[in-house]
Amino acid sequence: MKRRVLLAGAGLAAIAAGAGLYRFTDVIVKHYPPTPYDDLLEQLADRATARVIGARLPVEPAHAATRLREALTGQSLADAVQADVAAGRLSEVAGWLLPESVALLAALAARAG
């Protein structure tokens, strides 16, 4: 067997192992079960922390999703957060003041599972 064939085989095996780790484990990236709110929840960097914060907010998921979709129409989450702060739309959660869009997103993460 030539060395070139051996190196090519080892390279392909390494690529396949990396693809398997990415797709079938949470080692490289966290995979979440599908929810009806994935279009909103994909903007979260850390759903686990958002779940802890959102568990303290008494918000219904359908209501939160509707308000978030309206707030995020045509703009990013950062733009929506800046608009909330400028308009004074803040929510208090465990002593912290959060912009309304962040609080709703955290509540949605907590309720969506």
Coordinates of N, CA, C and O in Angstrom, one line a residue:
M1 N 0.9 -1.2 0.0 CA 0.0 0.0 0.0 C 0.9 1.2 0.0 O 1.9 1.3 0.7
K2 N 0.5 2.2 -0.8 CA 1.4 3.4 -0.9 C 1.0 4.3 0.3 O -0.1 4.3 0.8
R3 N 2.0 5.1 0.6 CA 1.8 6.1 1.7 C 0.7 7.1 1.4 O 0.0 7.5 2.2
R4 N 0.6 7.5 0.1 CA -0.4 8.5 -0.3 C -1.8 8.0 0.0 O -2.7 8.7 0.4
V5 N -2.0 6.7 -0.4 CA -3.4 6.1 -0.1 C -3.7 6.0 1.4 O -4.8 6.3 1.8
L6 N -2.7 5.7 2.1 CA -2.8 5.6 3.6 C -3.2 6.9 4.2 O -4.1 7.0 5.0
L7 N -2.5 8.0 3.8 CA -2.7 9.3 4.3 C -4.1 9.8 3.9 O -4.8 10.5 4.6
A8 N -4.5 9.5 2.6 CA -5.8 9.9 2.2 C -6.9 9.2 3.0 O -7.9 9.8 3.3
G9 N -6.7 8.0 3.2 CA -7.7 7.2 4.0 C -7.8 7.7 5.4 O -8.9 7.8 6.0
A10 N -6.6 8.0 6.0 CA -6.6 8.6 7.4 C -7.3 10.0 7.4 O -8.1 10.3 8.4
G11 N -7.1 10.8 6.4 CA -7.8 12.1 6.3 C -9.3 11.9 6.2 O -10.0 12.7 6.8
L12 N -9.7 11.0 5.3 CA -11.2 10.8 5.2 C -11.8 10.3 6.5 O -12.9 10.7 6.9
A13 N -11.1 9.4 7.2 CA -11.6 8.9 8.5 C -11.7 10.0 9.5 O -12.7 10.1 10.3
A14 N -10.7 10.9 9.5 CA -10.8 12.1 10.4 C -11.9 13.0 10.1 O -12.6 13.5 11.0
I15 N -12.2 13.2 8.8 CA -13.3 14.1 8.4 C -14.6 13.4 8.8 O -15.5 14.1 9.3
A16 N -14.7 12.1 8.6 CA -16.0 11.4 9.0 C -16.2 11.4 10.5 O -17.3 11.6 10.9
A17 N -15.1 11.2 11.2 CA -15.2 11.3 12.7 C -15.7 12.7 13.2 O -16.5 12.8 14.1
G18 N -15.1 13.7 12.6 CA -15.5 15.1 12.9 C -16.9 15.4 12.6 O -17.7 16.0 13.4
A19 N -17.4 14.9 11.4 CA -18.8 15.1 11.0 C -19.7 14.3 11.9 O -20.8 14.8 12.3
G20 N -19.3 13.2 12.4 CA -20.1 12.4 13.3 C -20.2 13.0 14.6 O -21.3 13.1 15.3
L21 N -19.1 13.6 15.1 CA -19.1 14.3 16.4 C -20.0 15.5 16.3 O -20.8 15.8 17.3
Y22 N -20.0 16.2 15.2 CA -20.8 17.4 15.0 C -22.3 17.1 15.0 O -23.1 17.7 15.7
R23 N -22.6 16.1 14.3 CA -24.0 15.8 14.0 C -24.7 15.0 15.1 O -25.8 15.2 15.5
F24 N -24.0 14.0 15.7 CA -24.7 13.1 16.6 C -24.3 13.3 18.1 O -24.8 12.5 18.9
T25 N -23.5 14.2 18.4 CA -23.2 14.5 19.8 C -23.3 16.0 20.1 O -23.5 16.8 19.2
D26 N -23.2 16.4 21.3 CA -23.3 17.8 21.7 C -21.9 18.3 22.1 O -21.7 19.3 22.7
V27 N -20.8 17.6 21.6 CA -19.5 18.0 21.9 C -19.1 19.3 21.2 O -18.5 20.2 21.8
I28 N -19.4 19.4 19.9 CA -19.0 20.6 19.2 C -20.1 21.7 19.3 O -19.8 22.9 19.5
V29 N -21.3 21.3 19.0 CA -22.4 22.3 19.1 C -23.6 21.6 19.7 O -23.8 20.4 19.6
K30 N -24.4 22.3 20.5 CA -25.6 21.8 21.2 C -26.7 21.6 20.3 O -27.1 22.6 19.6
H31 N -27.3 20.5 20.2 CA -28.5 20.2 19.4 C -29.7 20.2 20.3 O -29.7 19.5 21.4
Y32 N -30.8 20.8 19.9 CA -32.0 20.9 20.7 C -33.1 20.2 20.0 O -33.2 20.2 18.7
P33 N -34.1 19.7 20.7 CA -35.3 19.1 20.0 C -36.0 20.2 19.3 O -36.1 21.3 19.8
P34 N -36.7 19.9 18.1 CA -37.4 20.9 17.4 C -38.6 21.5 18.2 O -39.3 20.7 18.9
T35 N -38.8 22.8 18.1 CA -40.0 23.4 18.7 C -40.7 24.3 17.7 O -40.0 24.6 16.7
P36 N -41.9 24.7 17.9 CA -42.5 25.7 17.0 C -41.9 27.1 17.0 O -42.2 27.9 16.2
Y37 N -41.0 27.3 18.0 CA -40.4 28.6 18.1 C -38.9 28.7 17.7 O -38.2 29.5 18.2
D38 N -38.4 27.7 16.9 CA -37.0 27.7 16.6 C -36.6 28.9 15.8 O -35.4 29.3 15.9
D39 N -37.5 29.6 15.1 CA -37.1 30.8 14.4 C -36.7 31.9 15.4 O -35.8 32.7 15.0
L40 N -37.2 31.9 16.5 CA -36.9 32.9 17.6 C -35.7 32.4 18.5 O -34.8 33.1 18.8
L41 N -35.8 31.1 18.8 CA -34.8 30.6 19.8 C -33.4 30.4 19.2 O -32.4 30.3 19.9
E42 N -33.3 30.4 17.8 CA -32.0 30.3 17.2 C -31.1 31.6 17.4 O -29.9 31.5 17.2
Q43 N -31.7 32.6 17.9 CA -31.0 33.9 18.2 C -30.3 33.8 19.6 O -29.5 34.7 19.9
L44 N -30.6 32.8 20.4 CA -30.0 32.7 21.7 C -28.6 32.0 21.6 O -28.5 31.0 20.9
A45 N -27.7 32.5 22.3 CA -26.4 31.9 22.3 C -26.3 30.8 23.4 O -25.6 29.8 23.2
D46 N -27.1 30.9 24.4 CA -27.1 29.9 25.5 C -28.5 29.7 26.0 O -29.0 30.5 26.8
R47 N -29.1 28.6 25.6 CA -30.5 28.4 26.0 C -30.6 28.0 27.4 O -31.6 28.2 28.1
A48 N -29.6 27.3 28.0 CA -29.6 26.9 29.4 C -29.8 28.0 30.3 O -30.6 28.0 31.3
T49 N -29.0 29.1 30.1 CA -29.1 30.3 31.0 C -30.4 31.0 30.8 O -31.0 31.5 31.7
A50 N -30.8 31.0 29.5 CA -32.1 31.7 29.2 C -33.3 30.9 29.9 O -34.2 31.6 30.4
R51 N -33.2 29.6 30.0 CA -34.2 28.8 30.7 C -34.3 29.2 32.1 O -35.4 29.3 32.7
V52 N -33.2 29.4 32.8 CA -33.1 29.7 34.2 C -33.8 31.1 34.4 O -34.6 31.3 35.3
I53 N -33.4 32.0 33.6 CA -34.0 33.4 33.7 C -35.5 33.4 33.4 O -36.3 33.9 34.1
G54 N -35.8 32.7 32.3 CA -37.2 32.7 31.8 C -38.2 31.9 32.7 O -39.4 32.2 32.7
A55 N -37.7 31.0 33.5 CA -38.5 30.3 34.4 C -39.2 31.2 35.5 O -40.2 30.8 36.1
R56 N -38.6 32.3 35.7 CA -39.1 33.3 36.7 C -40.1 34.2 36.1 O -40.7 35.0 36.9
L57 N -40.4 34.1 34.8 CA -41.4 35.1 34.2 C -42.7 34.3 33.9 O -42.7 33.3 33.2
P58 N -43.8 34.9 34.4 CA -45.1 34.2 34.1 C -45.6 34.7 32.7 O -46.5 35.5 32.6
V59 N -45.1 34.1 31.6 CA -45.5 34.5 30.3 C -46.0 33.2 29.5 O -45.3 32.2 29.6
E60 N -47.0 33.3 28.8 CA -47.5 32.2 28.0 C -46.7 32.2 26.7 O -46.5 33.2 26.1
P61 N -46.2 31.0 26.3 CA -45.4 30.9 25.1 C -46.0 31.5 23.8 O -45.3 32.2 23.1
A62 N -47.2 31.2 23.5 CA -47.8 31.7 22.3 C -47.9 33.3 22.3 O -47.6 33.9 21.3
H63 N -48.2 33.8 23.4 CA -48.2 35.3 23.6 C -46.8 35.9 23.4 O -46.6 36.9 22.7
A64 N -45.8 35.3 24.0 CA -44.4 35.7 23.9 C -43.9 35.6 22.5 O -43.3 36.5 22.0
A65 N -44.2 34.5 21.8 CA -43.8 34.3 20.4 C -44.4 35.4 19.5 O -43.7 35.9 18.6
T66 N -45.7 35.7 19.7 CA -46.3 36.7 18.9 C -45.7 38.1 19.1 O -45.4 38.8 18.1
R67 N -45.5 38.4 20.3 CA -44.9 39.7 20.6 C -43.4 39.8 20.1 O -43.0 40.8 19.5
L68 N -42.7 38.7 20.2 CA -41.3 38.7 19.7 C -41.2 38.8 18.2 O -40.4 39.5 17.6
R69 N -42.1 38.1 17.5 CA -42.1 38.1 16.0 C -42.5 39.5 15.5 O -41.9 40.0 14.5
E70 N -43.4 40.2 16.2 CA -43.7 41.6 15.9 C -42.5 42.5 16.1 O -42.2 43.4 15.3
A71 N -41.8 42.3 17.2 CA -40.7 43.2 17.6 C -39.5 42.9 16.6 O -38.7 43.9 16.4
L72 N -39.3 41.7 16.2 CA -38.2 41.4 15.4 C -38.4 41.4 13.9 O -37.5 41.1 13.1
T73 N -39.6 41.9 13.5 CA -39.9 42.0 12.0 C -38.9 43.0 11.4 O -39.0 44.2 11.7
G74 N -38.1 42.5 10.5 CA -37.2 43.4 9.8 C -36.0 44.0 10.5 O -35.3 44.9 10.1
Q75 N -35.7 43.4 11.7 CA -34.6 43.9 12.5 C -34.0 42.7 13.3 O -34.6 41.7 13.5
S76 N -32.8 42.9 13.7 CA -32.1 41.9 14.5 C -32.5 42.0 16.0 O -33.1 43.0 16.4
L77 N -32.1 41.0 16.8 CA -32.3 41.1 18.2 C -31.6 42.3 18.8 O -32.2 42.9 19.7
A78 N -30.4 42.6 18.4 CA -29.7 43.7 19.0 C -30.5 45.0 18.7 O -30.6 45.9 19.6
D79 N -31.1 45.2 17.5 CA -31.8 46.4 17.2 C -33.1 46.4 18.1 O -33.5 47.5 18.6
A80 N -33.7 45.3 18.3 CA -35.0 45.2 19.1 C -34.6 45.6 20.6 O -35.4 46.3 21.3
V81 N -33.5 45.1 21.1 CA -33.0 45.4 22.4 C -32.8 46.9 22.6 O -33.2 47.5 23.6
Q82 N -32.1 47.5 21.6 CA -31.9 48.9 21.7 C -33.2 49.7 21.7 O -33.3 50.7 22.4
A83 N -34.1 49.3 20.9 CA -35.4 50.0 20.8 C -36.2 49.8 22.1 O -36.8 50.8 22.6
D84 N -36.1 48.6 22.8 CA -36.7 48.4 24.1 C -36.1 49.3 25.1 O -36.8 50.0 25.9
V85 N -34.8 49.4 25.1 CA -34.1 50.3 26.1 C -34.5 51.8 25.9 O -34.8 52.5 26.9
A86 N -34.5 52.2 24.6 CA -34.8 53.6 24.3 C -36.2 53.9 24.7 O -36.5 55.0 25.1
A87 N -37.2 53.0 24.5 CA -38.6 53.2 24.9 C -38.9 52.9 26.3 O -40.0 53.1 26.8
G88 N -37.9 52.4 27.1 CA -38.2 52.1 28.5 C -39.0 50.9 28.7 O -39.5 50.7 29.8
R89 N -39.0 49.9 27.8 CA -39.7 48.7 27.9 C -38.7 47.7 28.6 O -38.0 46.9 27.9
L90 N -38.7 47.7 29.9 CA -37.8 46.8 30.7 C -38.7 45.9 31.6 O -39.7 46.3 32.1
S91 N -38.1 44.7 31.9 CA -38.8 43.8 32.8 C -37.8 43.5 33.9 O -36.6 43.3 33.7
E92 N -38.3 43.4 35.2 CA -37.4 43.1 36.3 C -37.5 41.6 36.5 O -38.6 41.0 36.7
V93 N -36.4 40.9 36.5 CA -36.3 39.5 36.8 C -35.2 39.2 37.8 O -34.0 39.5 37.6
A94 N -35.6 38.8 39.0 CA -34.7 38.5 40.1 C -33.7 39.6 40.4 O -32.5 39.4 40.6
G95 N -34.2 40.8 40.3 CA -33.4 42.0 40.6 C -32.6 42.6 39.4 O -32.0 43.6 39.6
W96 N -32.8 41.9 38.3 CA -32.1 42.4 37.1 C -33.1 43.1 36.2 O -34.3 42.7 36.1
L97 N -32.7 44.2 35.5 CA -33.6 44.8 34.5 C -33.2 44.3 33.2 O -32.0 44.5 32.7
L98 N -34.1 43.7 32.5 CA -33.9 43.2 31.1 C -34.8 43.9 30.1 O -35.9 44.2 30.4
P99 N -34.3 44.1 28.9 CA -35.1 44.6 27.9 C -36.3 43.6 27.6 O -36.0 42.4 27.8
E100 N -37.4 44.1 27.2 CA -38.6 43.2 27.1 C -38.3 42.1 26.1 O -38.8 40.9 26.3
S101 N -37.6 42.4 25.0 CA -37.4 41.3 24.0 C -36.5 40.2 24.6 O -36.8 39.0 24.3
V102 N -35.5 40.5 25.4 CA -34.7 39.5 26.0 C -35.5 38.7 27.0 O -35.4 37.5 27.1
A103 N -36.3 39.4 27.8 CA -37.1 38.7 28.8 C -38.1 37.7 28.1 O -38.3 36.6 28.6
L104 N -38.7 38.2 27.1 CA -39.7 37.3 26.4 C -39.0 36.1 25.7 O -39.5 35.0 25.7
L105 N -37.8 36.3 25.2 CA -37.1 35.2 24.6 C -36.6 34.2 25.6 O -36.7 33.0 25.4
A106 N -36.2 34.7 26.8 CA -35.9 33.8 27.9 C -37.1 33.0 28.4 O -37.0 31.8 28.6
A107 N -38.2 33.7 28.5 CA -39.4 33.0 28.9 C -39.9 31.9 27.9 O -40.3 30.8 28.2
L108 N -39.7 32.3 26.6 CA -40.0 31.3 25.6 C -39.1 30.1 25.6 O -39.5 29.0 25.4
A109 N -37.8 30.3 25.9 CA -36.9 29.2 26.0 C -37.2 28.3 27.2 O -37.1 27.1 27.1
A110 N -37.7 28.9 28.3 CA -38.0 28.1 29.4 C -39.3 27.3 29.2 O -39.4 26.1 29.6
R111 N -40.2 27.8 28.4 CA -41.5 27.1 28.2 C -41.4 26.1 27.0 O -42.1 25.2 27.0
A112 N -40.5 26.4 26.1 CA -40.4 25.5 24.9 C -39.7 24.2 25.2 O -39.8 23.3 24.4
G113 N -39.0 24.1 26.3 CA -38.4 22.9 26.6 C -37.0 22.8 26.1 O -36.3 22.0 25.9

